[in-house]
Amino acid sequence: MAVRPVCVTIAVLLLQLTAYANAIDPHLEILPSGELQTKPIGSSILLTCKPKVDNPMLVDDMQWLDPQNRVIESLKLVVLPLESPYTRGHSKPAMYTELHQDRSLSLFFNSLQEEQAGKYTCKGSYARNEQLNKSVIIDTIIAITWENAPPNQYPILGEDFAIQCHVRARPSPSVDWLYNGELIKTNERYIINTYALKIKNVQESDDGIYTCRASVQTTGELQERPIRVEVHIRPSIEEISSPVDIIEGENANIECKATGKPPPTFTWIKSLTQQNLSIADRFGVDPITGVLTITNVNREDAGEYQCTATNAAGTTTANIQVNVIVKPKIMEFVNKTVVEGSNTEIMCKAFGRPPPEIAFRKFTSDSVYVLGVQRQDDRIIMTNKAEDVSGETVGTLSINNALTSDDGLYECVAKNRGGVAYKNGHVTVEFPPTFRSMSNKTFLSWEQRPVNLTCIAESIPNATIRWTWRGDQRVDDQVSFQVLGNGPISILEVRPVDHRFYTTYKCIAANPHGTREILIDLKEGTKPSEILKANMVELTATTIRFDIIPPTEQEPPVTTISVQYKMNDQTWYNAKNRTWSVGSVYVLEGLVPQTPYEFRFAAMNDVGLGTWGANLYQMTPGKTVPTQPQILTTAGSEYEQSAFSNQYELSWKAPFDNGEPIDEYLIKYCQIKRVTGAWEVLDNTCETIRSPIRTRQYLKGLRSDSFYSVELSAHNIMGYSKPGYAKFRTNRGTDASVLQHQGPLLTSGAVIGIVVAMLFIIFIIIDAIFCCMRKTGIIYIICERSRRKPVDEEDTKLGSLYGWRFPLPYCDQKMANVAGVTAIPDSGSGKNTIRLVRHTAIDEKEPLKEEKKITPIIDSGLRRETSITFDGKRSISKTGFVGKDSAV
Ligand SMILES: *[C@@H]1O[C@H](CO)[C@@H](O)[C@H](O)[C@H]1NC(C)=O
Ligand SMILES: *[C@@H]1O[C@H](CO)[C@@H](O)[C@H](O)[C@H]1NC(C)=O
Ligand SMILES: *[C@@H]1O[C@H](CO)[C@@H](O)[C@H](O)[C@H]1NC(C)=O
Ligand SMILES: *[C@@H]1O[C@H](CO)[C@@H](O)[C@H](O)[C@H]1NC(C)=O
């Protein structure tokens, strides 16, 4: 058993070794362990230096030394001077130590700085003699930090730009760029520099998000920084069409437009004074739109202005020339007076900026005078003289050899870009008296009648008038003469008491430009002389038409012509007469047929009736058929054109009846056809109608677009006259039936009338039913009232009004008689008479029988009669004329 003692020996050895190790070798330990501590800048660090000894109570003098071997103070011992770098923002120093009870000493770095890197040593002594120390090296690293990498960057269009991304890190980082997620490589546009991405000739398309990516390989740190890039554009002011015109006294806006990114803002200054117009009186600047507003523009506002557009990318200015337009104003345009035949100038002075153009216009004319000589009138010359400096224009209208027609109101028109001004002036052309408006230079009088000799002198200025007679004698005889007015109109009232006054008078008119005279004759008026000639030109049994030539050159002129006529056996004393006005158709009517007459004629004027003369003897022919009627046609056409396709309105002139009244016309019309130039009547187309005595008849039932011939004869008791002829043609086109159905059959008014009437009838019926069944309603009330009055009184009243009583049959409750009106043809009388017989039920015992006889128009040649008979009372209304008693 030798193994057992060996094992025990090893175990004891091990135990002894362990005890040895526990007991010896005092040293310092720094936590965290590791000779090299790599810490990022800005981090807070705690290093603890722990003595590893048997008895920590024997450890003394624990210290931390900085890389420069200076003792780092403990927090309690740090005396902080005011404004020491450590105090800035912190209450604690950048590093300090703190001693713990187990004699370990901590070193605190509040926020590790780059310059604090280095070798730090912990020192201490053990049991008074043994020096302990231990070192640690602090190495700082820098995490990726964005030193200069603004998140928004604004390059300027067209320029080179470097997108800044200044990254700091230790170990040094590598930086690359992404644009919209894609990696950027250096090429002709992009240059990647250490701290920036350079873009050459920036375009708007370079807008976007750029990512600056920084990485440190050794630490594996990676950071990205998005940078928004927005390309800015320098402002550019749009071309302004300079100069700008603004108008004095008005408000003006001057625009300055500029583009740029971001949108520019504007300022304006006046170049001369460098005055900022945003804050100037009367001026306003809209910084957004760039509009310069000038209120109540005045002349001094003219000049150069400068508009400045500014944005983040830069500033641009533009100069704008501003002209102030002054509206024209007419300073002078005066009335002018000129003597006929002389020359004159009318001048119009006007001011404005630019100097206005002047035009002249005469009020009676629409057109203005042209510059220079007038084409229609070379006496008139127009000139215009403008002066830019003073802004004044002088317009002149020269009139040579002035005429009275130049007199009148003229207008001066001054016009420039700012407006127009008008002023009126009068040109008065003076002239000596004229008598051109005097139409009458001969006056008449007779039988001592006073007469007014009127003298009208036209002139400017007004003329004065005096009168002389008989070789410059003054008209001072108060009895015979009276002068009314002495210009420009003068009336000489003459009472020609004897023949001396029928002579020549002189009217003398004078004004400053001359004296003129005119002779005025006073003549004695006489009755007309005998009729020169009177002929009979047309004769019927009862009429004569004369051709009469009145005496000519009568003063006063002939106004009427009279004829006196008598039967041969009568005296002129009993003669009848007839007077026509001169120039009319001299027809004498109402003569007795087959009678010898003597006629004599005389002319009449204002003085009186001339002597009778030019006697004519004529026997009137016997009664005979009427003269040939004359159908009225359009002169010169071969046939008349009817307005209708199916009818024709024939009208004619009533012929003379030759002693017996015309009782009818016979009209015969036939359809005709042109056959080789001649007209031929078509068989079986002739119609004959008899027309009563009137001068118009419709021929109906005609064929459209056809020719007709028509013959018209007048008839009297002696027979038919020679017929008058005419041809006509019906209108082509629409048929009669078509014509009739064009348009509504009833007008809307008629329809309304019918509806109202129907409603009224329905009302009466209903009311009547109520009257009978219920004893109520309007009719019942009327009946009740009328019942209370004496029937006779009512009867006569109504009878006189309507010829019979108002029918109220419904009121009879027994309804004994059926009320009604019966029309009975009255054949007994031989006339076309209708008897209206009505039974009424008011008087039950003796039903009234009322008769109403209506005799329609009976055409009995000359007599028409309408007779109406009521209850034996007869009222006759006659129409037409009664010519012959035998006719009825
Ligand atoms: C010119 O004449 C007109 C009328 O003819 C008159 O109304 C106006 O007052 C006159 N002007 C002057 C300046 O005399
Ligand atoms: C002449 O004229 C005057 C004034 O108009 C008038 O009163 C008088 O009655 C006239 N005489 C005759 C005869 O017409
Ligand atoms: C001239 O005569 C006319 C007509 O009688 C009159 O209306 C006018 O007032 C007169 N003029 C002068 C200046 O007397
Ligand atoms: C015409 O006759 C009427 C009376 O019949 C008579 O008063 C008148 O003076 C006569 N005229 C002439 C011009 O004879």
GROMACS .gro file of N, CA and C in nm, residues 533-540 543-549 580 584-588 591 599 601 616-619 621 627 656:
model
   93
  533LYS      N    1 -11.271  12.966 -12.392
  533LYS     CA    2 -11.337  12.868 -12.477
  533LYS      C    3 -11.404  12.765 -12.390
  534ALA      N    4 -11.527  12.719 -12.430
  534ALA     CA    5 -11.594  12.611 -12.360
  534ALA      C    6 -11.655  12.520 -12.464
  535ASN      N    7 -11.620  12.390 -12.458
  535ASN     CA    8 -11.670  12.292 -12.554
  535ASN      C    9 -11.743  12.182 -12.481
  536MET      N   10 -11.836  12.120 -12.552
  536MET     CA   11 -11.903  12.004 -12.498
  536MET      C   12 -11.823  11.884 -12.546
  537VAL      N   13 -11.781  11.794 -12.454
  537VAL     CA   14 -11.703  11.679 -12.500
  537VAL      C   15 -11.775  11.547 -12.478
  538GLU      N   16 -11.870  11.543 -12.388
  538GLU     CA   17 -11.939  11.416 -12.368
  538GLU      C   18 -12.081  11.446 -12.329
  539LEU      N   19 -12.172  11.374 -12.390
  539LEU     CA   20 -12.312  11.406 -12.371
  539LEU      C   21 -12.389  11.278 -12.344
  540THR      N   22 -12.470  11.279 -12.241
  540THR     CA   23 -12.568  11.172 -12.222
  540THR      C   24 -12.701  11.242 -12.204
  543THR      N   25 -12.634  11.420 -11.857
  543THR     CA   26 -12.506  11.481 -11.818
  543THR      C   27 -12.436  11.541 -11.939
  544ILE      N   28 -12.353  11.638 -11.905
  544ILE     CA   29 -12.264  11.694 -12.008
  544ILE      C   30 -12.128  11.715 -11.944
  545ARG      N   31 -12.028  11.677 -12.019
  545ARG     CA   32 -11.894  11.710 -11.973
  545ARG      C   33 -11.837  11.816 -12.066
  546PHE      N   34 -11.781  11.923 -12.003
  546PHE     CA   35 -11.728  12.034 -12.083
  546PHE      C   36 -11.577  12.034 -12.079
  547ASP      N   37 -11.525  12.093 -12.184
  547ASP     CA   38 -11.382  12.126 -12.186
  547ASP      C   39 -11.375  12.278 -12.180
  548ILE      N   40 -11.318  12.331 -12.072
  548ILE     CA   41 -11.323  12.476 -12.052
  548ILE      C   42 -11.181  12.530 -12.042
  549ILE      N   43 -11.151  12.635 -12.114
  549ILE     CA   44 -11.020  12.698 -12.103
  549ILE      C   45 -11.040  12.833 -12.034
  580TRP      N   46 -11.723  12.477 -11.040
  580TRP     CA   47 -11.614  12.380 -11.021
  580TRP      C   48 -11.487  12.455 -10.985
  584SER      N   49 -11.062  12.082 -11.238
  584SER     CA   50 -11.133  11.958 -11.211
  584SER      C   51 -11.202  11.910 -11.339
  585VAL      N   52 -11.276  11.799 -11.329
  585VAL     CA   53 -11.352  11.750 -11.445
  585VAL      C   54 -11.483  11.825 -11.445
  586TYR      N   55 -11.506  11.895 -11.551
  586TYR     CA   56 -11.623  11.984 -11.553
  586TYR      C   57 -11.744  11.904 -11.602
  587VAL      N   58 -11.807  11.832 -11.513
  587VAL     CA   59 -11.925  11.753 -11.550
  587VAL      C   60 -12.047  11.814 -11.484
  588LEU      N   61 -12.149  11.831 -11.564
  588LEU     CA   62 -12.275  11.883 -11.514
  588LEU      C   63 -12.376  11.769 -11.518
  591LEU      N   64 -12.943  11.684 -11.573
  591LEU     CA   65 -13.016  11.753 -11.680
  591LEU      C   66 -13.138  11.669 -11.717
  599PHE      N   67 -12.608  12.723 -12.207
  599PHE     CA   68 -12.509  12.730 -12.101
  599PHE      C   69 -12.425  12.854 -12.120
  601PHE      N   70 -12.066  13.060 -11.924
  601PHE     CA   71 -11.958  13.033 -11.829
  601PHE      C   72 -11.893  13.162 -11.783
  616LEU      N   73 -12.316  12.829 -12.495
  616LEU     CA   74 -12.328  12.703 -12.569
  616LEU      C   75 -12.475  12.665 -12.569
  617TYR      N   76 -12.520  12.608 -12.682
  617TYR     CA   77 -12.656  12.557 -12.688
  617TYR      C   78 -12.646  12.408 -12.710
  618GLN      N   79 -12.731  12.333 -12.640
  618GLN     CA   80 -12.724  12.188 -12.659
  618GLN      C   81 -12.858  12.127 -12.624
  619MET      N   82 -12.900  12.040 -12.709
  619MET     CA   83 -13.021  11.963 -12.684
  619MET      C   84 -12.975  11.833 -12.621
  621PRO      N   85 -12.997  11.447 -12.543
  621PRO     CA   86 -13.059  11.336 -12.615
  621PRO      C   87 -13.172  11.277 -12.532
  627THR      N   88 -12.482  10.433 -12.064
  627THR     CA   89 -12.358  10.434 -12.142
  627THR      C   90 -12.278  10.310 -12.107
  656PHE      N   91 -12.311  10.648 -11.704
  656PHE     CA   92 -12.427  10.739 -11.697
  656PHE      C   93 -12.550  10.661 -11.734
   0.00000   0.00000   0.00000
